PDB file of C-alpha atoms in Angstrom:
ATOM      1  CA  UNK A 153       0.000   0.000   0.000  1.00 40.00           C
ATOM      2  CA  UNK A 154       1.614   3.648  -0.791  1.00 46.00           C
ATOM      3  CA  UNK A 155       1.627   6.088   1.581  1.00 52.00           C
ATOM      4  CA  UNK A 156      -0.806   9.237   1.265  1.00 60.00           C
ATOM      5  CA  UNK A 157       0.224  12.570   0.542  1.00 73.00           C
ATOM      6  CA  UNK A 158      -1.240  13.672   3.190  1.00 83.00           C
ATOM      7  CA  UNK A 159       0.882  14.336   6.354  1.00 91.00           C
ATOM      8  CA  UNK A 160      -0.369  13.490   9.514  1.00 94.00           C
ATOM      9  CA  UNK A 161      -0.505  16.226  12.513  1.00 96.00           C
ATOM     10  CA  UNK A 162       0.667  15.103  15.609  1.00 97.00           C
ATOM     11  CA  UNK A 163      -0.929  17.779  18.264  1.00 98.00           C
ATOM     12  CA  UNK A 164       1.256  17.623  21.746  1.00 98.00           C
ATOM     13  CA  UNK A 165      -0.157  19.325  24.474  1.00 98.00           C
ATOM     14  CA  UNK A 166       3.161  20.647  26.583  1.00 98.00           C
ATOM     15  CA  UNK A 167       3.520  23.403  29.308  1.00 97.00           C
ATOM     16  CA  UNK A 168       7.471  24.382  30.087  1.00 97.00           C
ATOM     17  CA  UNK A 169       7.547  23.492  33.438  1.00 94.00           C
ATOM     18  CA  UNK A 170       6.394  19.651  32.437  1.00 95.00           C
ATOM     19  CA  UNK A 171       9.943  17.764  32.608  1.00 95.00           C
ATOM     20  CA  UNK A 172       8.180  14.971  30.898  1.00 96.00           C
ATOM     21  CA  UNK A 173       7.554  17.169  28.176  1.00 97.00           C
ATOM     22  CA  UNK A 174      11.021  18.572  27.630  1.00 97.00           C
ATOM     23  CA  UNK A 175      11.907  15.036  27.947  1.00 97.00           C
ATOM     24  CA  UNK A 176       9.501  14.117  24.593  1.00 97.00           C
ATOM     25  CA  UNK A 177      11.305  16.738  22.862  1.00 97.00           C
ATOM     26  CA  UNK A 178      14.343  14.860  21.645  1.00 96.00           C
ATOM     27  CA  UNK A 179      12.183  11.765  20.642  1.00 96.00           C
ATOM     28  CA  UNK A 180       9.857  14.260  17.991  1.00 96.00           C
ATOM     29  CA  UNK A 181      12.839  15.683  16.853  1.00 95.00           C
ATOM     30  CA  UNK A 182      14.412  12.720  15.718  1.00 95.00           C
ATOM     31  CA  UNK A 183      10.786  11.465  14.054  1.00 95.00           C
ATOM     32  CA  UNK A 184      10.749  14.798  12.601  1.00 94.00           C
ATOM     33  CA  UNK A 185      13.833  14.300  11.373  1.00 94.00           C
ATOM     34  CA  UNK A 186      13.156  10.271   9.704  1.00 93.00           C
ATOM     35  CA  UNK A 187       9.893  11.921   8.569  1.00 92.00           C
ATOM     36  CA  UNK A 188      10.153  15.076   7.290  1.00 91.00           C
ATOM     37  CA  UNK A 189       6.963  16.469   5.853  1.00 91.00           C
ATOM     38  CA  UNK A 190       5.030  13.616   6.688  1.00 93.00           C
ATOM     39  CA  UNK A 191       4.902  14.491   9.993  1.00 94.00           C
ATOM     40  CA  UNK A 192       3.498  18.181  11.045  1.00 95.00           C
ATOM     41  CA  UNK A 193       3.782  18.444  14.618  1.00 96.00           C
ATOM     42  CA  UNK A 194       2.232  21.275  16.233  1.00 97.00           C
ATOM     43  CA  UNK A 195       3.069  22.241  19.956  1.00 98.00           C
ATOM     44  CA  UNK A 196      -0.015  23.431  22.149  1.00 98.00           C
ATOM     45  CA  UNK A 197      -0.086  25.222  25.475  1.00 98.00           C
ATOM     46  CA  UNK A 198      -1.678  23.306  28.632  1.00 97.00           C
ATOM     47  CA  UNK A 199      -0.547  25.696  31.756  1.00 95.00           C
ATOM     48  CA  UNK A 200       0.151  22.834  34.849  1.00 90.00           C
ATOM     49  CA  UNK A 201      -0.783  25.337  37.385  1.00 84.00           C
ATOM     50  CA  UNK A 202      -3.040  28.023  36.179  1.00 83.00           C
ATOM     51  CA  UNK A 203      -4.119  30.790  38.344  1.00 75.00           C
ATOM     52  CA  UNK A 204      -5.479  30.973  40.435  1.00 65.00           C
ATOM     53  CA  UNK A 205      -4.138  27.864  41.310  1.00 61.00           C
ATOM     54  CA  UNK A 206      -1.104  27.738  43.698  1.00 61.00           C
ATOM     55  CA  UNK A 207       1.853  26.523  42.070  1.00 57.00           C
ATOM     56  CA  UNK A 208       4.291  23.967  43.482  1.00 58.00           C
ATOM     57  CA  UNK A 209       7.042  25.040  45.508  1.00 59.00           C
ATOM     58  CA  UNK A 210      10.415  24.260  44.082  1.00 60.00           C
ATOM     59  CA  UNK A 211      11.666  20.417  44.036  1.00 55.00           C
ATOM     60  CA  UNK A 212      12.807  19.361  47.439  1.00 53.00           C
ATOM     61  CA  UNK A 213      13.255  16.050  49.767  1.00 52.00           C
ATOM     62  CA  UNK A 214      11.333  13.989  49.326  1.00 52.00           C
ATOM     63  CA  UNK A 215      10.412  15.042  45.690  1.00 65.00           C
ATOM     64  CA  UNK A 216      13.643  15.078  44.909  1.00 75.00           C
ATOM     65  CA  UNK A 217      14.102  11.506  45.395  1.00 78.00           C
ATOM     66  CA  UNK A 218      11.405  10.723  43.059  1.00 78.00           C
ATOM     67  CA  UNK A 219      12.506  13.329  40.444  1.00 86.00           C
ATOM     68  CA  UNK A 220      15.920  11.254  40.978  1.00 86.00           C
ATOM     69  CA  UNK A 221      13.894   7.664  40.047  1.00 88.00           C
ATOM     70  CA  UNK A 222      11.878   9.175  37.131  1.00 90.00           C
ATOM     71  CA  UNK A 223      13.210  12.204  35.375  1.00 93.00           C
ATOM     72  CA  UNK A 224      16.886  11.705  35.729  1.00 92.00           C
ATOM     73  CA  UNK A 225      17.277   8.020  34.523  1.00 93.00           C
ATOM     74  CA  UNK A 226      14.923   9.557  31.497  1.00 94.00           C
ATOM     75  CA  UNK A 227      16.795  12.410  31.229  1.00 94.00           C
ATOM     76  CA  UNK A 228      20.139  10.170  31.007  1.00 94.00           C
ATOM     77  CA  UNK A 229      18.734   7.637  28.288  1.00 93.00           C
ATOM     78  CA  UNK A 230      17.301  10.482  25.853  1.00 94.00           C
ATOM     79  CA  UNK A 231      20.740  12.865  26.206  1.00 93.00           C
ATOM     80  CA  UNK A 232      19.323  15.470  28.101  1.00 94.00           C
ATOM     81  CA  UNK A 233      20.793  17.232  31.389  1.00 89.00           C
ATOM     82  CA  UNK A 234      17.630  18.264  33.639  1.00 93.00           C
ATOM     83  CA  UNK A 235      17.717  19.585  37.563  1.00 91.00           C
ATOM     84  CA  UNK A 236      15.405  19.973  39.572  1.00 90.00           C
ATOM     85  CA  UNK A 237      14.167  23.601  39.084  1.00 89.00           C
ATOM     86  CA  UNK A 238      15.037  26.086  42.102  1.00 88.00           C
ATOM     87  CA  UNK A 239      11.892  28.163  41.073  1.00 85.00           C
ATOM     88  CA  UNK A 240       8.331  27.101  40.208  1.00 85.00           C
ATOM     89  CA  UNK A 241       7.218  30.301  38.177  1.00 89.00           C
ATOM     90  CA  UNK A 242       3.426  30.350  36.260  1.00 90.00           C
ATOM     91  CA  UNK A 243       4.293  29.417  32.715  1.00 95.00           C
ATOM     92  CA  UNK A 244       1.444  31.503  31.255  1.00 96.00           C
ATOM     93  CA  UNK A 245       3.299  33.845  29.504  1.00 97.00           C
ATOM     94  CA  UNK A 246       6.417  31.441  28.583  1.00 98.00           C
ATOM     95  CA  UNK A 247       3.396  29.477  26.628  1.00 98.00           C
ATOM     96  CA  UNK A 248       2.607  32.853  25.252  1.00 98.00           C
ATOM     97  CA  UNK A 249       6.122  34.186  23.977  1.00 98.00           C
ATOM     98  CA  UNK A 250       5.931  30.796  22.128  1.00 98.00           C
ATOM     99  CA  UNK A 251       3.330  31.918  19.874  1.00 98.00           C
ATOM    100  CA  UNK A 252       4.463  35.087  19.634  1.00 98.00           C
ATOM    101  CA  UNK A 253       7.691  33.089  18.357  1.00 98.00           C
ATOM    102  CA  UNK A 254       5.759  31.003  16.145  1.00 97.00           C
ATOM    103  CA  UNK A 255       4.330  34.114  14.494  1.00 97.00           C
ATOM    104  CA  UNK A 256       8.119  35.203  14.091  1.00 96.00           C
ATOM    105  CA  UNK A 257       9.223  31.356  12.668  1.00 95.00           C
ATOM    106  CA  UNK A 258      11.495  30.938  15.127  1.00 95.00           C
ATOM    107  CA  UNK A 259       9.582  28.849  17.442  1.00 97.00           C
ATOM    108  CA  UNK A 260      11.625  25.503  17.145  1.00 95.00           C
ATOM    109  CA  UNK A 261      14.640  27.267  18.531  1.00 96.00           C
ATOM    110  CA  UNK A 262      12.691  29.163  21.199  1.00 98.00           C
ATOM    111  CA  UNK A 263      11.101  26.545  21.961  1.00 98.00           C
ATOM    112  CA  UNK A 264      13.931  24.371  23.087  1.00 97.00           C
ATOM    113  CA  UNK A 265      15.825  27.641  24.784  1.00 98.00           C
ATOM    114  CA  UNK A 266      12.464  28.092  27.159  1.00 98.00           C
ATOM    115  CA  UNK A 267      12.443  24.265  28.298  1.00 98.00           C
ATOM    116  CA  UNK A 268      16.518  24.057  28.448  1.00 97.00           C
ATOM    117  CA  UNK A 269      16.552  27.827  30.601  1.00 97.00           C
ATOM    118  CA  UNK A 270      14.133  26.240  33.363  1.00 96.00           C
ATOM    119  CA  UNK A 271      15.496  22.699  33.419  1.00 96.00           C
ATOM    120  CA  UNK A 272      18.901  23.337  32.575  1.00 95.00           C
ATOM    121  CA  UNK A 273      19.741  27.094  34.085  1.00 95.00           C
ATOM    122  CA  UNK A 274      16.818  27.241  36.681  1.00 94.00           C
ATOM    123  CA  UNK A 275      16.026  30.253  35.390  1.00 96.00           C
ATOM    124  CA  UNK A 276      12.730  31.967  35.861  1.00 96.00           C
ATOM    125  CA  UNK A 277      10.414  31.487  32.798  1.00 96.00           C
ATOM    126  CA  UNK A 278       7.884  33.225  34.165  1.00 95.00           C
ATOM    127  CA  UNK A 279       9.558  36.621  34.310  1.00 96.00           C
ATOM    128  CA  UNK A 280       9.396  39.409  31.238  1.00 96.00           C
ATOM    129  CA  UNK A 281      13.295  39.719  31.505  1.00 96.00           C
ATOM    130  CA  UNK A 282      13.942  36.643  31.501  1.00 97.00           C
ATOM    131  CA  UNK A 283      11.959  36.095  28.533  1.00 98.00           C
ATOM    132  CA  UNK A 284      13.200  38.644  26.720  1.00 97.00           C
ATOM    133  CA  UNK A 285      16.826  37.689  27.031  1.00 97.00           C
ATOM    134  CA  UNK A 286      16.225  34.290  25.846  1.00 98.00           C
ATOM    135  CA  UNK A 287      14.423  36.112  22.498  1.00 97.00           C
ATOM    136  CA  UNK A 288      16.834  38.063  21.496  1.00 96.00           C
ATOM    137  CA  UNK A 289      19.325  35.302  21.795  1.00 96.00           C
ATOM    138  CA  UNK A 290      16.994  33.404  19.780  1.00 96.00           C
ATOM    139  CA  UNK A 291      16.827  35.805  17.272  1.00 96.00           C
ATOM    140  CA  UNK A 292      13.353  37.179  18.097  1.00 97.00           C
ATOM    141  CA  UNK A 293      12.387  41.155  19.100  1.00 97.00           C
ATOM    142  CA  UNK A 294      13.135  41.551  22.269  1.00 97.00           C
ATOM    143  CA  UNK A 295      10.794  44.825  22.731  1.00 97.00           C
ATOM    144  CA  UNK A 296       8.346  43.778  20.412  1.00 97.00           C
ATOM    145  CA  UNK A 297       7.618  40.526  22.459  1.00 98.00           C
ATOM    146  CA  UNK A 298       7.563  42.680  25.568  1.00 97.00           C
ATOM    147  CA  UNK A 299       5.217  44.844  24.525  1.00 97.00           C
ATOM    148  CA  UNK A 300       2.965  41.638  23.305  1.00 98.00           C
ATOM    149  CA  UNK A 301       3.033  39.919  26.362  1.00 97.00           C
ATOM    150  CA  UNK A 302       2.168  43.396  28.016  1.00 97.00           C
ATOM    151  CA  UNK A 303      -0.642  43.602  26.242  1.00 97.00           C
ATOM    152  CA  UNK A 304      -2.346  40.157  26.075  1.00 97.00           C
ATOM    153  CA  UNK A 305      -1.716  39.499  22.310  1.00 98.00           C
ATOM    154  CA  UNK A 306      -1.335  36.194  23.024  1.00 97.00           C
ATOM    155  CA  UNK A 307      -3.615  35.217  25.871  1.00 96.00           C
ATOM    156  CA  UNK A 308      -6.808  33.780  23.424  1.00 97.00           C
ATOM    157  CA  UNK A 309      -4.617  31.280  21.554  1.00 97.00           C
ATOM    158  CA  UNK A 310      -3.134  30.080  24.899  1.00 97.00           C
ATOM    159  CA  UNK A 311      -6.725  29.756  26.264  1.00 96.00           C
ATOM    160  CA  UNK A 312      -7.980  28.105  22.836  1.00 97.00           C
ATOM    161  CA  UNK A 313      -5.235  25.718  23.568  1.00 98.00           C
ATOM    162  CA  UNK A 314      -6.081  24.486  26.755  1.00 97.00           C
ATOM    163  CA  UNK A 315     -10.085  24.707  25.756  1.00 96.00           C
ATOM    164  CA  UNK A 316      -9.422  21.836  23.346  1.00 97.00           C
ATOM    165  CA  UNK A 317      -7.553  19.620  25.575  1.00 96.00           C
ATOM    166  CA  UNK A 318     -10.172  19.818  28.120  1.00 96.00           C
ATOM    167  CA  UNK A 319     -13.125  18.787  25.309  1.00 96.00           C
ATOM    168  CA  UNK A 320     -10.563  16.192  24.621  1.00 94.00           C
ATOM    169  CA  UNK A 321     -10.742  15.130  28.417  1.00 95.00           C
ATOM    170  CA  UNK A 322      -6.783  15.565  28.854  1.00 95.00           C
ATOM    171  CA  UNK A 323      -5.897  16.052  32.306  1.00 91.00           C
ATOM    172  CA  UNK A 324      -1.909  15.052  31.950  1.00 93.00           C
ATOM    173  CA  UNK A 325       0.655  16.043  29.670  1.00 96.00           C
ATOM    174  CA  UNK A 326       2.325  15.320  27.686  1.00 97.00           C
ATOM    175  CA  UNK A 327      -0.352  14.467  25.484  1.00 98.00           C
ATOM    176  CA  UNK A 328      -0.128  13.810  21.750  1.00 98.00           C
ATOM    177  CA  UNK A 329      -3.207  13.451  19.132  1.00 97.00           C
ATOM    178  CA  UNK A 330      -2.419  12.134  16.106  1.00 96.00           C
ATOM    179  CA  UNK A 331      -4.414  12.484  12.887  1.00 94.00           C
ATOM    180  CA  UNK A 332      -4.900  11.537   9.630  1.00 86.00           C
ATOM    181  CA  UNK A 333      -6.424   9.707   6.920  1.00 81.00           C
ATOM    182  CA  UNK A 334      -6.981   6.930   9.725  1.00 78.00           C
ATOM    183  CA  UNK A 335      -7.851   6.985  13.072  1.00 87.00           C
ATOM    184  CA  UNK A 336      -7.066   9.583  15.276  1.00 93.00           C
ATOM    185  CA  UNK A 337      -4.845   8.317  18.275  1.00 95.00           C
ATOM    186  CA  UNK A 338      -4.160   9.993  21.450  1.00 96.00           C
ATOM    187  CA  UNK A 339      -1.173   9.238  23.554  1.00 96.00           C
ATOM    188  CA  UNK A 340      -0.037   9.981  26.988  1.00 95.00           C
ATOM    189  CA  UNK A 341       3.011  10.696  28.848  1.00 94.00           C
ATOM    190  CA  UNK A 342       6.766  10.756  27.403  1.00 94.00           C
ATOM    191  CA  UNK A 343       6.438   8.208  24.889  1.00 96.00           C
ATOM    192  CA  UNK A 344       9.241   6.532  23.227  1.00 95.00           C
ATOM    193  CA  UNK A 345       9.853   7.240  19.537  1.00 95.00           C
ATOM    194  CA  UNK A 346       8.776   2.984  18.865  1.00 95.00           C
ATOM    195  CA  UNK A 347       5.035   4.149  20.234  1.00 96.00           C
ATOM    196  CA  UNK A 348       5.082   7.029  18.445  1.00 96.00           C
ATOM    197  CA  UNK A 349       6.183   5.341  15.361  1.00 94.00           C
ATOM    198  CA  UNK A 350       3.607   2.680  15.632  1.00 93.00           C
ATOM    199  CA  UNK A 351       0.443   5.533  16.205  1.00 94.00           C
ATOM    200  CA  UNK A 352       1.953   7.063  13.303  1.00 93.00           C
ATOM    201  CA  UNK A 353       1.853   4.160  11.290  1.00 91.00           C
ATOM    202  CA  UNK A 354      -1.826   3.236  12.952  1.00 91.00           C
ATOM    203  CA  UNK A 355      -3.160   6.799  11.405  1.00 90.00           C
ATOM    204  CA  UNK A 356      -1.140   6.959   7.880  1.00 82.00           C
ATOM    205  CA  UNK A 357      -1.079   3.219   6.894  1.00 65.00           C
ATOM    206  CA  UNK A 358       1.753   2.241   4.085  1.00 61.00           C
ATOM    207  CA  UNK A 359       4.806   0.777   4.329  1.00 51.00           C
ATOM    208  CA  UNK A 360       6.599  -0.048   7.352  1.00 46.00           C
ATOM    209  CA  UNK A 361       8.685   2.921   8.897  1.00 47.00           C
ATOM    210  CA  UNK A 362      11.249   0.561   9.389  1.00 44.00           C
ATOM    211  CA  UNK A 363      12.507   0.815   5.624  1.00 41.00           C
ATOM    212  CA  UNK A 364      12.201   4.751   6.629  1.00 44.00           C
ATOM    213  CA  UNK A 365      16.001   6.108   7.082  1.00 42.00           C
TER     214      UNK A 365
END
C-alpha cells in the first residue's frame, strides 16, 4: 500500500515546566527528522498550574528523590541534562512568547531555549526579563515581544489551547493526538519514539517505517 500525501498532525499538548515534556522533545525531533513532511507536529499550550491555582514550591526532599527515580534516569537515556528547578514560576506567559515566536518562525529554537533555561539554568520562565533575554538570543524582538506579552496578544490562543484539551478530556501532559487519513490516536506521557512510530503508522497506513532512514 503507498503512503498518502497527506501528512499526519501530531498535536502535543506541553507546558514548560512539564519535565516529561522537555523530555519528549528529543524523541519528535528525531521522528521529525526520519519523517520530514510527513509528519506536522504542532506544539499546544496546557498551563500545569493556572491561576489561580497555587503553584508547586520548588523540588525538594522527598520530591527530589522521586525526580531522581523518574526524570533523571529519562533524562540520562534520551541525552538530556535536567535539575530539579530552584523556582516554580506560572508558565502563562512562557506558553505565550511561544506563539508570539511562532508568528516570528522561530519557534523551534525558542522553543527548546524556554524548556533548556528552566530545566537546565533554573532560570525563571515566568519573568518578562527573563523572557526577553532568551528572544533576542533566539533571534526574536526583544521589545516587540515585551510589549505583546504586556498587552495580552497572546492570551486567546493560549486559552484556545487548553479549551481543546479539556473537550478532549486531557488532564496530563504530555499528550499527543495524532491524525490523519486513519484513526485519530491519542497518547499519553513521554512516549518513546517505537510508540510514536507505531500511532503514526496506525493513522497513515503504508509501508513499514522501518525501511524509513
Amino acid at each position: 500500500m503507498a503512503h498518502s500525501d497527506t501528512p499526519v498532525r501530531l498535536d502535543i499538548w506541553s507546558d514548560y515546566a512539564c519535565p516529561f515534556c522537555y523530555l519528549e522533545l528529543p524523541v519528535l525531533q528525531h521522528l521529525h527528522a526520519r519523517l520530514g513532511p510527513a509528519l506536522d507536529i504542532h506544539w499546544r499550550a496546557f498551563e500545569l498550574h493556572p491561576a489561580p491555582v497555587r503553584p508547586l514550591a520548588p523540588v525538594s526532599e522527598p520530591p527530589r528523590a522521586a525526580w531522581a527515580r523518574t526524570v533523571s534516569p529519562l533524562a540520562r537515556q534520551r541525552g538530556l541534562t535536567l535539575k530539579p528547578p530552584p523556582v516554580q514560576p506560572r508558565s502563562r506567559l512562557a506558553l505565550e512568547a511561544a506563539e508570539f515566536a511562532k508568528d516570528a518562525e522561530s519557534f523551534s529554537t525558542f522553543h527548546e531555549a524556554l524548556f533548556r533555561a528552566f530545566f537546565e539554568d533554573g532560570r525563571d520562565i515566568g519573568d518578562l526579563r527573563v523572557l526577553g533575554d532568551l528572544a533576542e538570543d533566539a533571534g526574536l524582538d526583544r521589545e516587540s515581544l515585551i510589549r505583546a506579552l504586556e498587552a495580552g496578544r497572546y492570551t486567546s490562543r493560549v486559552l484556545a489551547d487548553e479549551e481543546e484539551a479539556r473537550r478532549l478530556g486531557i488532564v496530563g501532559i504530555p499528550a499527543m493526538r495524532l491524525s490523519g487519513e486513519g484513526p485519530v490516536l491519542l497518547l499519553s506521557g513521554a512516549q518513546p519514539e517505537e510508540a510514536v512510530r507505531a500511532a503514526f503508522a496506525r493513522v497513515r497506513p503504508g509501508p513499514s517505517l522501518s525501511a524509513m532512514h
